[in-house]
XYZ file of C-alpha atoms in Angstrom:
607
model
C 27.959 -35.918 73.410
C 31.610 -36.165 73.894
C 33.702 -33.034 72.687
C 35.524 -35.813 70.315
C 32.428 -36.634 68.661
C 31.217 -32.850 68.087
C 34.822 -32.404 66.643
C 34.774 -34.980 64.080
C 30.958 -34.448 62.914
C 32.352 -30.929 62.528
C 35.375 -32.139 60.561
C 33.140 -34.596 58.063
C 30.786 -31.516 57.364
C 33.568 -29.295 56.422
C 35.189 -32.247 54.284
C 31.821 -32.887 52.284
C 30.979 -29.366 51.977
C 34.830 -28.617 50.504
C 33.798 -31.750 48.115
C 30.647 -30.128 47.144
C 32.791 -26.682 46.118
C 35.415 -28.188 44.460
C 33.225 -30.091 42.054
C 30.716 -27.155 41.447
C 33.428 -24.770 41.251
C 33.979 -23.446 37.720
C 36.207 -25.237 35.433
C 38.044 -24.154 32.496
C 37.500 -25.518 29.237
C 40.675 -27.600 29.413
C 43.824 -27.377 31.976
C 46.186 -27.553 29.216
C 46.017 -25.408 26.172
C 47.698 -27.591 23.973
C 45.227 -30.270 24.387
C 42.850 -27.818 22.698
C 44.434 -27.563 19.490
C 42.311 -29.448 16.323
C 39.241 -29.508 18.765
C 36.186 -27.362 18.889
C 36.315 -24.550 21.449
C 32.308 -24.642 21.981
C 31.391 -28.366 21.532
C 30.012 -29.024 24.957
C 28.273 -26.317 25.157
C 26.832 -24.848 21.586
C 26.015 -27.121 18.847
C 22.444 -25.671 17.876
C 22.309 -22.129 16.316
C 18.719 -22.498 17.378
C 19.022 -22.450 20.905
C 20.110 -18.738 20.776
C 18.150 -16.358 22.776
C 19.906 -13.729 22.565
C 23.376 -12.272 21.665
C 25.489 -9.225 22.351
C 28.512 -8.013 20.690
C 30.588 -5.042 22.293
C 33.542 -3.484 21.130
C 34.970 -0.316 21.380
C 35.064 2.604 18.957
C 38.367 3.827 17.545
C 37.315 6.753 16.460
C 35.468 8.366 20.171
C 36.989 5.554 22.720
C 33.523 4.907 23.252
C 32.108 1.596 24.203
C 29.445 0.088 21.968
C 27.268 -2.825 23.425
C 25.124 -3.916 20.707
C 22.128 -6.067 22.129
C 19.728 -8.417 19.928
C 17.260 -11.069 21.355
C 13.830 -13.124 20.356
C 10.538 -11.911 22.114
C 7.740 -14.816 23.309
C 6.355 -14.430 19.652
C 9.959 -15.412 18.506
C 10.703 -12.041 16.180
C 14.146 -10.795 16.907
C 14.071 -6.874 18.795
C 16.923 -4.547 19.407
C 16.616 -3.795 23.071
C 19.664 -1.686 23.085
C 17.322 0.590 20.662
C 14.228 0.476 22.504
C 13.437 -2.087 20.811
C 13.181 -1.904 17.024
C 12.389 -5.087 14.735
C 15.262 -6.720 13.581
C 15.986 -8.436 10.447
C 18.692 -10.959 12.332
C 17.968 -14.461 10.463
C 20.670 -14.469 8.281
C 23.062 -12.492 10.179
C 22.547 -14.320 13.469
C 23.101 -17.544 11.323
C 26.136 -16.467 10.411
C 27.273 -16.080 14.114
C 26.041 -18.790 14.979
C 28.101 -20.768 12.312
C 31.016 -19.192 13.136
C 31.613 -19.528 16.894
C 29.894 -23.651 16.236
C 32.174 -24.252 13.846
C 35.061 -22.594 15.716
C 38.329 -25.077 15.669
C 41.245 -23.869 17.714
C 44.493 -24.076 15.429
C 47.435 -23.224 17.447
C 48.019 -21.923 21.065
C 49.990 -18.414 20.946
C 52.720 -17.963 22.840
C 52.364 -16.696 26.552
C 56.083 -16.755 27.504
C 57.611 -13.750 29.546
C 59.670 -13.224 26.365
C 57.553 -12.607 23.329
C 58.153 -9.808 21.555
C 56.540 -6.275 22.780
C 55.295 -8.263 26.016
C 57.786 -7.933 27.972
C 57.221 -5.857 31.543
C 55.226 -5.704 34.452
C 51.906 -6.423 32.757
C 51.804 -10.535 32.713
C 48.966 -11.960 30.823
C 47.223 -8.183 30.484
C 50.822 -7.058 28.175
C 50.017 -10.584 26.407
C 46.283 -10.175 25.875
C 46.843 -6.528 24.877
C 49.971 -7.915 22.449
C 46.949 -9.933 20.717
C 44.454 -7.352 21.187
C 42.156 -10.136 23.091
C 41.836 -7.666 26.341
C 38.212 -7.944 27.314
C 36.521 -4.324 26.011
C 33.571 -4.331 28.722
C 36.725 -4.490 31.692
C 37.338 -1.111 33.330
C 40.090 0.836 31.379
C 40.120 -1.086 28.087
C 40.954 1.001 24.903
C 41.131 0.132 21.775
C 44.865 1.295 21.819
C 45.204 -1.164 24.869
C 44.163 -4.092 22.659
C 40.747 -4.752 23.223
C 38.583 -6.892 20.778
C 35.090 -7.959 20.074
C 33.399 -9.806 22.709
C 30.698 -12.103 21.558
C 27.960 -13.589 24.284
C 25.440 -16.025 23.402
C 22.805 -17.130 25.954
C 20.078 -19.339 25.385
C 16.897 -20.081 27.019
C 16.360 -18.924 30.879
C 19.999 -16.810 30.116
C 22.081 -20.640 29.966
C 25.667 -19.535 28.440
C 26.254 -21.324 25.223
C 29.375 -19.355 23.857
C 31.446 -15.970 25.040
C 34.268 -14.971 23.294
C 37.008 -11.941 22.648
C 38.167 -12.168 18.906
C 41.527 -10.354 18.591
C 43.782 -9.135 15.945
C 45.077 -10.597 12.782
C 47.878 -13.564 12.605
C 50.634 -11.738 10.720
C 50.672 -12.902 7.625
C 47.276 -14.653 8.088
C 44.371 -12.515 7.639
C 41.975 -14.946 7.710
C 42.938 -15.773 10.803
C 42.746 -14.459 14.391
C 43.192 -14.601 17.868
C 40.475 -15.446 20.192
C 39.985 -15.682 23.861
C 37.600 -17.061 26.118
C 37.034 -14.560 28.522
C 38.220 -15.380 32.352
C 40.498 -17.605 30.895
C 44.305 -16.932 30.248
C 45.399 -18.801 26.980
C 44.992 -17.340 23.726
C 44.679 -18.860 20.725
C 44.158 -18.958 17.000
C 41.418 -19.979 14.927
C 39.803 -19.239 11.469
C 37.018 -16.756 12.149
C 35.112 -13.471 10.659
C 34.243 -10.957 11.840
C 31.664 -9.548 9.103
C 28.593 -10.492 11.111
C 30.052 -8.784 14.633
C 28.663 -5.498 13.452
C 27.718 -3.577 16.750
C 26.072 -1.184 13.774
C 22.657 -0.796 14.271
C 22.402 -0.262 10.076
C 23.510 -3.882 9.480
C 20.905 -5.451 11.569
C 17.600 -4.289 10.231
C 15.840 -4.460 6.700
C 18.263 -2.308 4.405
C 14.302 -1.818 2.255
C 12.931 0.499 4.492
C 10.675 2.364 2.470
C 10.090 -0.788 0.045
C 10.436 1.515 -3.010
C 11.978 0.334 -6.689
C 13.282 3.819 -8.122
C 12.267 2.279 -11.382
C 8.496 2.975 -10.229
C 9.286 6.801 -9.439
C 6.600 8.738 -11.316
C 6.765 12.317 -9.740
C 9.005 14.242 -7.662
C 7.949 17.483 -5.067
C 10.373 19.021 -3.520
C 9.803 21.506 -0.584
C 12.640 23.311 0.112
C 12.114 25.851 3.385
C 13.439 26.256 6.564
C 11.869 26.850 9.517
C 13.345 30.016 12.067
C 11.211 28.711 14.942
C 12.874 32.000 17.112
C 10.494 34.232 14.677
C 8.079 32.007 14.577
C 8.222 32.023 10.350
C 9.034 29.784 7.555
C 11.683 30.587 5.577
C 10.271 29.443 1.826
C 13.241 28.687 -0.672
C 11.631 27.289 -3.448
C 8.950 24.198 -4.966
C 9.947 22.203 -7.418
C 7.487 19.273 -9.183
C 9.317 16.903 -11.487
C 8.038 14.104 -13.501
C 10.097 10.873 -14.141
C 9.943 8.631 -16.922
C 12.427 5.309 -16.387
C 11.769 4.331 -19.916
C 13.454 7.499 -21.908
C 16.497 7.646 -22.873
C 19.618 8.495 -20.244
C 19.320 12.410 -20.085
C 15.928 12.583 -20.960
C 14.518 11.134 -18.162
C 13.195 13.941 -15.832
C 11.511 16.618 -16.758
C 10.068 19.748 -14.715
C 6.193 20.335 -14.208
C 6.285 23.274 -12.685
C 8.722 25.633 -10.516
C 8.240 28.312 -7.463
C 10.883 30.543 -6.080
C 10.674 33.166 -3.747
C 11.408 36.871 -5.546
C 11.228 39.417 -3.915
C 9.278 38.374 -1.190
C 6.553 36.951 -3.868
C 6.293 33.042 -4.787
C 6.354 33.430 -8.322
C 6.045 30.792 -11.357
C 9.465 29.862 -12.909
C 10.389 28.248 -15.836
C 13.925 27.122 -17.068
C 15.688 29.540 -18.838
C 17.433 28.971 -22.275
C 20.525 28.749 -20.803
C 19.470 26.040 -17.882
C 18.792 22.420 -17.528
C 17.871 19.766 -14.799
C 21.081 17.925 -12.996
C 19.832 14.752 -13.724
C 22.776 13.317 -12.121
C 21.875 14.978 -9.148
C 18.466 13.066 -8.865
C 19.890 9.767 -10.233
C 21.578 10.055 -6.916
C 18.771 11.432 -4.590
C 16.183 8.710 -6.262
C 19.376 5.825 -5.425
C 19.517 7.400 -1.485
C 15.781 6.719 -1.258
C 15.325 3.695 -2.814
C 18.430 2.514 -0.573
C 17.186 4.791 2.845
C 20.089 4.442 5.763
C 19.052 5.197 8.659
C 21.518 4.790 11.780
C 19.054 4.849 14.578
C 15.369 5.481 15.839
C 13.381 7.404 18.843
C 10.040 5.763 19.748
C 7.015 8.187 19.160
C 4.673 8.625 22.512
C 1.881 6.335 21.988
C -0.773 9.220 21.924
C 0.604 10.396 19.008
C 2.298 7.050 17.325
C -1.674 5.688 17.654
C -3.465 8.167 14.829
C -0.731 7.476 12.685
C -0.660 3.801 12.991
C -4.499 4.170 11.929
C -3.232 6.465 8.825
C -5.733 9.386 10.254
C -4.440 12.746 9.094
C -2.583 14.965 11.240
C -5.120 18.129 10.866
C -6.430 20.589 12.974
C -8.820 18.353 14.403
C -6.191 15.667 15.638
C -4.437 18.373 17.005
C -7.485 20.211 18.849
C -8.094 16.304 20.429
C -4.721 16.181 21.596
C -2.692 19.211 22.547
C 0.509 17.060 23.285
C 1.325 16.093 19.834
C 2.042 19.673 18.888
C 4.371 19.554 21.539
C 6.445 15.909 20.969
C 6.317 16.652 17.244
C 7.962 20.061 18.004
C 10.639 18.513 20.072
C 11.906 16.802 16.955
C 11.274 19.134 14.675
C 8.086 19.395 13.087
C 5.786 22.207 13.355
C 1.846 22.605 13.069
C 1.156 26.039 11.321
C -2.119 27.675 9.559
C -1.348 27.676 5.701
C -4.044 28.620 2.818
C -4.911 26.381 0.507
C -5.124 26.893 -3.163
C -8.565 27.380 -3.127
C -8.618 30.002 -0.568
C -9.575 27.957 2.387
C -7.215 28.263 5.891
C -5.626 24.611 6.855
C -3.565 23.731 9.924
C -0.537 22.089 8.072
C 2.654 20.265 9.190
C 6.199 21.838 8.495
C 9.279 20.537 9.095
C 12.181 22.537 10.269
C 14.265 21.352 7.426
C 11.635 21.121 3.826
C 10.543 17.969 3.051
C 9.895 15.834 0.080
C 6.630 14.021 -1.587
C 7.616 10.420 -3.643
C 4.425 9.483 -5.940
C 4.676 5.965 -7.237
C 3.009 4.531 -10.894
C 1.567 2.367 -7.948
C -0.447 5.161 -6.149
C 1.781 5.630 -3.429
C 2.830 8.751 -2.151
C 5.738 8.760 0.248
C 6.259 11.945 2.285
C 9.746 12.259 4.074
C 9.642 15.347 6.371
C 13.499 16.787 7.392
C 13.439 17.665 11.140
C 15.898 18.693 14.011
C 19.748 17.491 14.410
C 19.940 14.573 16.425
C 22.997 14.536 18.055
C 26.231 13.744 16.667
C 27.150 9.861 15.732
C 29.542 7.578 14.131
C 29.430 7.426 10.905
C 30.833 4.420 8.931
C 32.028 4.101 5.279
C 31.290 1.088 3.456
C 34.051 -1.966 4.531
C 36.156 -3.448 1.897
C 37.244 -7.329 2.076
C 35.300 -7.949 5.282
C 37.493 -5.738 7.369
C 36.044 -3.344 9.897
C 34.993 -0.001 7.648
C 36.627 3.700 8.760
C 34.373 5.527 11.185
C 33.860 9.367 11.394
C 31.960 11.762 13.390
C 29.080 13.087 11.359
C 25.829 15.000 12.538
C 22.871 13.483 12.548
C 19.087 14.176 11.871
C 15.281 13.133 12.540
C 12.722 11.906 9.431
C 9.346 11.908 9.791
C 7.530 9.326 6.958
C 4.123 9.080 6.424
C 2.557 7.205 3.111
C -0.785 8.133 1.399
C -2.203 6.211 -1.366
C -3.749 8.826 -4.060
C -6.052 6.458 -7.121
C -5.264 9.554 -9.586
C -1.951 7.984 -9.981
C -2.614 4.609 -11.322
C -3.984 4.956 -15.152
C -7.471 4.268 -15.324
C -8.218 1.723 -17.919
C -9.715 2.921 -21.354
C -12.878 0.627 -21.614
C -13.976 -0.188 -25.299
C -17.675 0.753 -26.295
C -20.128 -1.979 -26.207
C -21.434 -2.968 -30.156
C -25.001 -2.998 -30.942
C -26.980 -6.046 -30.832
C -29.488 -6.237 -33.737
C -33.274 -6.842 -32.868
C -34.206 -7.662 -36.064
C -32.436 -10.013 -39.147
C -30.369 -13.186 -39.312
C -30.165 -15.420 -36.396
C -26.754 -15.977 -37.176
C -25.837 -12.607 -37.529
C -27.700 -11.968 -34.351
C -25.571 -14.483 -32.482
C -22.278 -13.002 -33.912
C -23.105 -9.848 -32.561
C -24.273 -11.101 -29.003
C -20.688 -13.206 -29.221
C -18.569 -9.883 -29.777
C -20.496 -8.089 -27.031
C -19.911 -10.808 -24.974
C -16.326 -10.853 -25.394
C -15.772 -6.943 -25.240
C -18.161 -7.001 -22.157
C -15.664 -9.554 -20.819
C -12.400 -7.800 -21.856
C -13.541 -4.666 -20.412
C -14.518 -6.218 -16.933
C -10.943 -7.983 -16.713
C -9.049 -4.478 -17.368
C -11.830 -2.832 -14.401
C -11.390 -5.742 -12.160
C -7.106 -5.630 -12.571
C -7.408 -1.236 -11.978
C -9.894 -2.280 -8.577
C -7.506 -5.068 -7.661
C -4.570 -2.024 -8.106
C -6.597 0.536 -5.612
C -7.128 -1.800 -3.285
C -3.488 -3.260 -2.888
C -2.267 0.673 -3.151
C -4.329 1.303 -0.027
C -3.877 -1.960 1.673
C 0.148 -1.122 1.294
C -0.158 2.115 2.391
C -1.969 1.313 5.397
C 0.586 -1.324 6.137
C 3.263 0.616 5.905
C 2.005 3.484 8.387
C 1.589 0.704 10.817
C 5.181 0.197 10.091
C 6.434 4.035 10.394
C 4.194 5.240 12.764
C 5.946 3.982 16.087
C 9.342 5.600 14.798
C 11.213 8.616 14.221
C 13.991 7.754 12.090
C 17.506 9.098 12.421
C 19.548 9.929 9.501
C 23.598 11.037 8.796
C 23.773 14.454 6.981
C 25.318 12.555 4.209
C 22.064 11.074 3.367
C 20.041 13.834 4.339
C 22.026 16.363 2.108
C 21.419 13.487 -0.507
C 17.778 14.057 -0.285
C 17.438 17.792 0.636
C 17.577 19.196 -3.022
C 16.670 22.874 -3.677
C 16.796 24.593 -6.567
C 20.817 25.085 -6.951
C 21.522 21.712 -6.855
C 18.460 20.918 -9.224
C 18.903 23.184 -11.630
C 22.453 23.701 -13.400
C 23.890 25.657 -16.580
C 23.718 24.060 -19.685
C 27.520 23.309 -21.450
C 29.465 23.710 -18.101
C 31.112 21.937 -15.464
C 28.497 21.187 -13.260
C 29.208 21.129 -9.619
C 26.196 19.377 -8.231
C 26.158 18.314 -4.636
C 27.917 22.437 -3.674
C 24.601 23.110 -2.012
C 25.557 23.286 1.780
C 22.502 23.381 4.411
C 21.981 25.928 7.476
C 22.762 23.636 10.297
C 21.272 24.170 13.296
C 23.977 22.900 15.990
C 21.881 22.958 19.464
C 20.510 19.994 20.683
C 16.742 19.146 21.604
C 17.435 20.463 25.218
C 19.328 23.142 24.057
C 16.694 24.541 21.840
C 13.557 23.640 23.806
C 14.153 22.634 27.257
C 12.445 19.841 28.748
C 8.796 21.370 28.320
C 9.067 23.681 25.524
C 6.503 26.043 24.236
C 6.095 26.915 20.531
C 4.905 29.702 18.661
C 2.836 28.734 15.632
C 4.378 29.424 12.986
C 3.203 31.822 9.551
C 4.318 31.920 6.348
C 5.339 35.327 6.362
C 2.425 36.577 8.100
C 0.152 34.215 7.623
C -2.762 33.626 10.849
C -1.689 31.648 14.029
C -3.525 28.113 14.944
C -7.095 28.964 16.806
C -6.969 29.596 20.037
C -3.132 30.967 20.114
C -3.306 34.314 18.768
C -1.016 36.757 19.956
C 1.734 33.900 22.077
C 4.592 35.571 19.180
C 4.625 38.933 17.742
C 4.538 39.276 14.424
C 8.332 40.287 12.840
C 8.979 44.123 12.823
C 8.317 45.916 9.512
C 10.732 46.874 8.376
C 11.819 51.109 8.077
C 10.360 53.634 5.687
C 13.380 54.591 3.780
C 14.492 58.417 4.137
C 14.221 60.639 1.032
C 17.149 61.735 -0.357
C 18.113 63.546 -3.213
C 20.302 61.263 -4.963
C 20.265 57.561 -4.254
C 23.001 55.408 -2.786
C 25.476 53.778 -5.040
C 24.280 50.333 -5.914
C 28.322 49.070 -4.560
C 29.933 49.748 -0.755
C 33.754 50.037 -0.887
C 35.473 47.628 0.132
C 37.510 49.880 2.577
C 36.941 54.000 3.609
C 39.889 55.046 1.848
C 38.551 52.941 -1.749
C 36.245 54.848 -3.782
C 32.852 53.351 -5.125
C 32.772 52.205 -8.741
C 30.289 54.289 -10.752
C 27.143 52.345 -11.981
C 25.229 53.259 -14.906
C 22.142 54.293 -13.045
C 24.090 56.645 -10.985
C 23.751 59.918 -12.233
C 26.046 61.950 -10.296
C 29.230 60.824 -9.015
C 29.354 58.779 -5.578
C 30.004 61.344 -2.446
C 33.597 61.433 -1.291
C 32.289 60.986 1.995
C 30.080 58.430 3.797
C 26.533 58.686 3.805
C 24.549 56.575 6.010
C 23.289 53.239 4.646
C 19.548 54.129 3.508
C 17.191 50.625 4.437
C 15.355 49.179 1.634
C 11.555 49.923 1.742
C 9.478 47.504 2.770
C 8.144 45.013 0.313
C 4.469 44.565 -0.205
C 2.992 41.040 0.891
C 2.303 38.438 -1.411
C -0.984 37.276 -1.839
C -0.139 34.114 -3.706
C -0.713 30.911 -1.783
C 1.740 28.775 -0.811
C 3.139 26.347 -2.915
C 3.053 22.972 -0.502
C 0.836 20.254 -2.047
């Protein structure tokens, strides 16, 4: 073949294959902005909210510079997951229809101006200083801030990934607060359209069923709160107190709680105690913890390991022998904060119970339900977001947060047993008729008694059938919290209790906070002592991995005691107490230790 010919076959392949590029290349949604204006910005692509697969919002938070990519999609079975938190159901229908609507629907109304002289664009920054002017600047590009002007970006793909919609939403038109400008990102025009941003929440909170625990705080019958902490560096619990209340939603506003029973720790006993004359319940106090359970807010989750995730899910107790099966849960339950320990039981017996590092609460429902919400470890710091006014993005602060344990247990003594009327005699003997009649009320007393048995059987069996359910539901999870809610919940007895006729100052009650991280505290394969209340027995099989804690001194005898008061200073003198029979010494003595306190024999007060 001629050297002509090669050249020319070589020339027509190069021709067709530049043809080929120049049509697939990419193509903008329109070479002129203008011609964009009045049309919708999605219309060849989107027109189905139905074909979304998945979506992502990402934007980035004022408050840490941090970028948050929020991720949701549909699995085979078509439920909507979180994958960007391993995972967690989602309760997107409504939401995602909202998107959806919004970016469908989305008109462009005006181009903005990109000219070299528009106001605070001027420089070497071209289209970046305009993008950042309109706060459009892509927040997933290297080096965006939210100072530098970058918005929400919005991605919708559908089936096998296809693109159906991506777009940056910007600031507000001056003057126009309903509406913004928007971006299509790779693109250089800007433009305006009506949009909201309500449903662009990159907040895991707003995307998953607000009724966690599926609890009406109308149907609150009794109250237990555990209030302990646990020093896992001595290996003890740290009791504070047990309080039981009752609730009643139909008394009168004041009148509507009322204390069973009481335990504080005195002097190193748990003893029985009443309210005084001078004392009363904050009822304001619970009004509020019963509204932050009924409305739980929780602002993330950790997936449990599946060995121990798969007991719960079956609502089998976590007891000694769960534990003996399977050594590992001690260990992942301790990680977050929970603690196996050997406690007695009221009836003298020795039971491996769980503690939490931070007390714990029991919920008992008119329903049977019993809801127990165990306080563990922090959980890292997060953003924390107060509630948003007029659809605009809400304030964000730093705030600690904190793992929940929940567990549910349905217990028949709750639900009122019906009261079954005695059956009448039937006569053997006498008037037919008067035979009959009696038969007849038997009959219908027989009847009426079997309808109020058959609605109590029809009760148990739904309690347990919900309770089961909603273990399935909690048992893959641990549940993060803010310390907002948790300090909410975590009641003890100066928050409970208040003086009668003053200005109560409920809510003052500030919690031990321990700051140290999982890693921190354990490593990455901790080991645990077990821990005792006080001194109470080790789990079987660990005796003797912690000491017991040091008794403390004999005190040395002296001739006169101590003053009761220190000075404040070495050159103040003490103030004379009425047990002091001589004067204080002029000159310091040494501090003389308390004696040791006997231990109590009383059981502990955990039901």
């Amino acid at each position: 073949m001629k050297e002509s010919s090669k050249t020319s076959i070589f020339l027509a392949v190069a021709l067709f294959l530049t043809l080929i590029a120049y049509f697939m290349q990419p193509k903008p949604y329109n070479d002129s902005p203008d011609v964009m204006i009045g049309k919708f910005l999605f219309a060849d692509n989107f027109t189905d909210p139905l074909e979304i697969r998945s979506l992502e919002i990402a934007k980035i938070d004022p408050t840490g510079g941090d970028l948050n990519r929020f991720q949701i999609a549909s699995d085979k079975d078509g439920s909507w997951t979180i994958p960007s938190h391993e995972n967690y159901p989602a309760d997107a229908r409504d939401q995602m229809g909202q998107v959806a609507s919004a970016l469908i629907g989305l008109q462009v109304l005006s181009v903005a101006p990109s000219d070299a002289s528009t106001s605070d664009a001027k420089g070497d920054g071209g289209s970046t200083n305009i993008h950042a002017l309109y706060g459009v600047v892509d927040p997933t590009a290297e080096g965006a801030s939210a100072s530098g002007g970058a918005g929400i970006k919005v991605v919708c793909l559908g089936e096998a990934e296809k693109e159906l919609a991506q777009l940056i939403i910007g600031k507000e038109v001056e003057g126009k607060p309903e509406l913004r400008y928007i971006r299509v990102p790779n693109q250089h025009p800007v433009y305006t359209a009506k949009i909201s941003t309500t449903a662009m929440s990159t907040r895991f909170e707003d995307w998953i069923e607000k009724n966690l625990l599926k609890i009406d705080s109308f149907d609150i019958r009794r109250v237990n709160i555990e209030d302990y902490t646990v020093d896992f560096d001595r290996g003890t619990r740290d009791f504070s107190s047990s309080i039981v209340l009752n609730h009643n939603d139909q008394a009168p506003a004041g009148q509507r709680w009322t204390l069973e029973s009481m335990i504080l720790l005195k002097d190193r006993a748990l003893t029985p105690t009443p309210l005084n004359d001078n004392e009363e319940l904050a009822e304001d106090t619970l009004s509020t913890m019963v509204n932050a359970v009924d409305d739980l807010k929780i602002v993330d989750v950790r997936r449990k390991p599946t060995f121990l995730a798969n007991p719960l899910r079956e609502s089998k107790p976590l007891d000694e022998k769960t534990v003996d099966k399977d050594p590992k849960i001690r260990v992942a339950l301790a990680q977050r904060g929970f603690y196996f320990a050997v406690e007695e039981s009221p009836d003298g017996k020795e039971e491996v119970a769980l503690f939490s590092s931070n007390g714990e609460i029991h919920i008992a429902m008119k329903n049977g339900m019993k809801y127990l919400l165990r306080f563990g470890s922090p959980a890292g710091m997060g953003t924390e977001n107060a509630e948003s006014e007029d659809g605009k993005e809400p304030e964000s602060s730093v705030s600690l947060n904190r793992y929940l344990f929940i567990m549910t247990e349905f217990d028949e003594s709750l639900i009122e047993k019906p009261t079954l009327e005695p059956l009448p005699e039937v006569p053997t003997e006498g008037e037919e008729a008067a035979i009959a009649e009696a038969k007849k009320k038997r009959e219908d007393v027989e009847t009426a008694n079997a309808r109020l048995q058959d609605h109590y059987n029809e009760q148990v069996e739904s309690g347990k059938k919900q309770s089961a359910e909603l273990n399935k539901r909690f048992a893959d999870w641990y549940y993060i919290i803010s310390e907002d809610v948790f300090k909410k919940i975590h009641l003890g007895k100066d928050t409970v209790v208040r003086p009668k006729k003053t200005d109560a100052k409920d809510g003052e009650k500030t919690s031990s906070i321990d700051l140290r991280t999982d890693h921190e505290v354990f490593g990455d394969e901790p080991e645990f002592p077990e821990l005792r209340e006080l001194n109470a027995p080790t789990l079987p099989g660990q005796e003797g991995l912690f000491p017991s804690p040091e008794p403390l001194p004999e005190p040395e005898k002296t001739e006169a005691p101590a003053p009761d008061t220190t000075p404040s200073s070495p050159a103040e003198e003490p103030p004379a107490t009425p047990e002091t029979e001589s004067p204080a010494p002029e000159t310091e003595q040494p501090a003389t230790p308390e004696p040791a306190a006997p231990e109590p024999e009383s059981p502990s007060p955990n039901s």
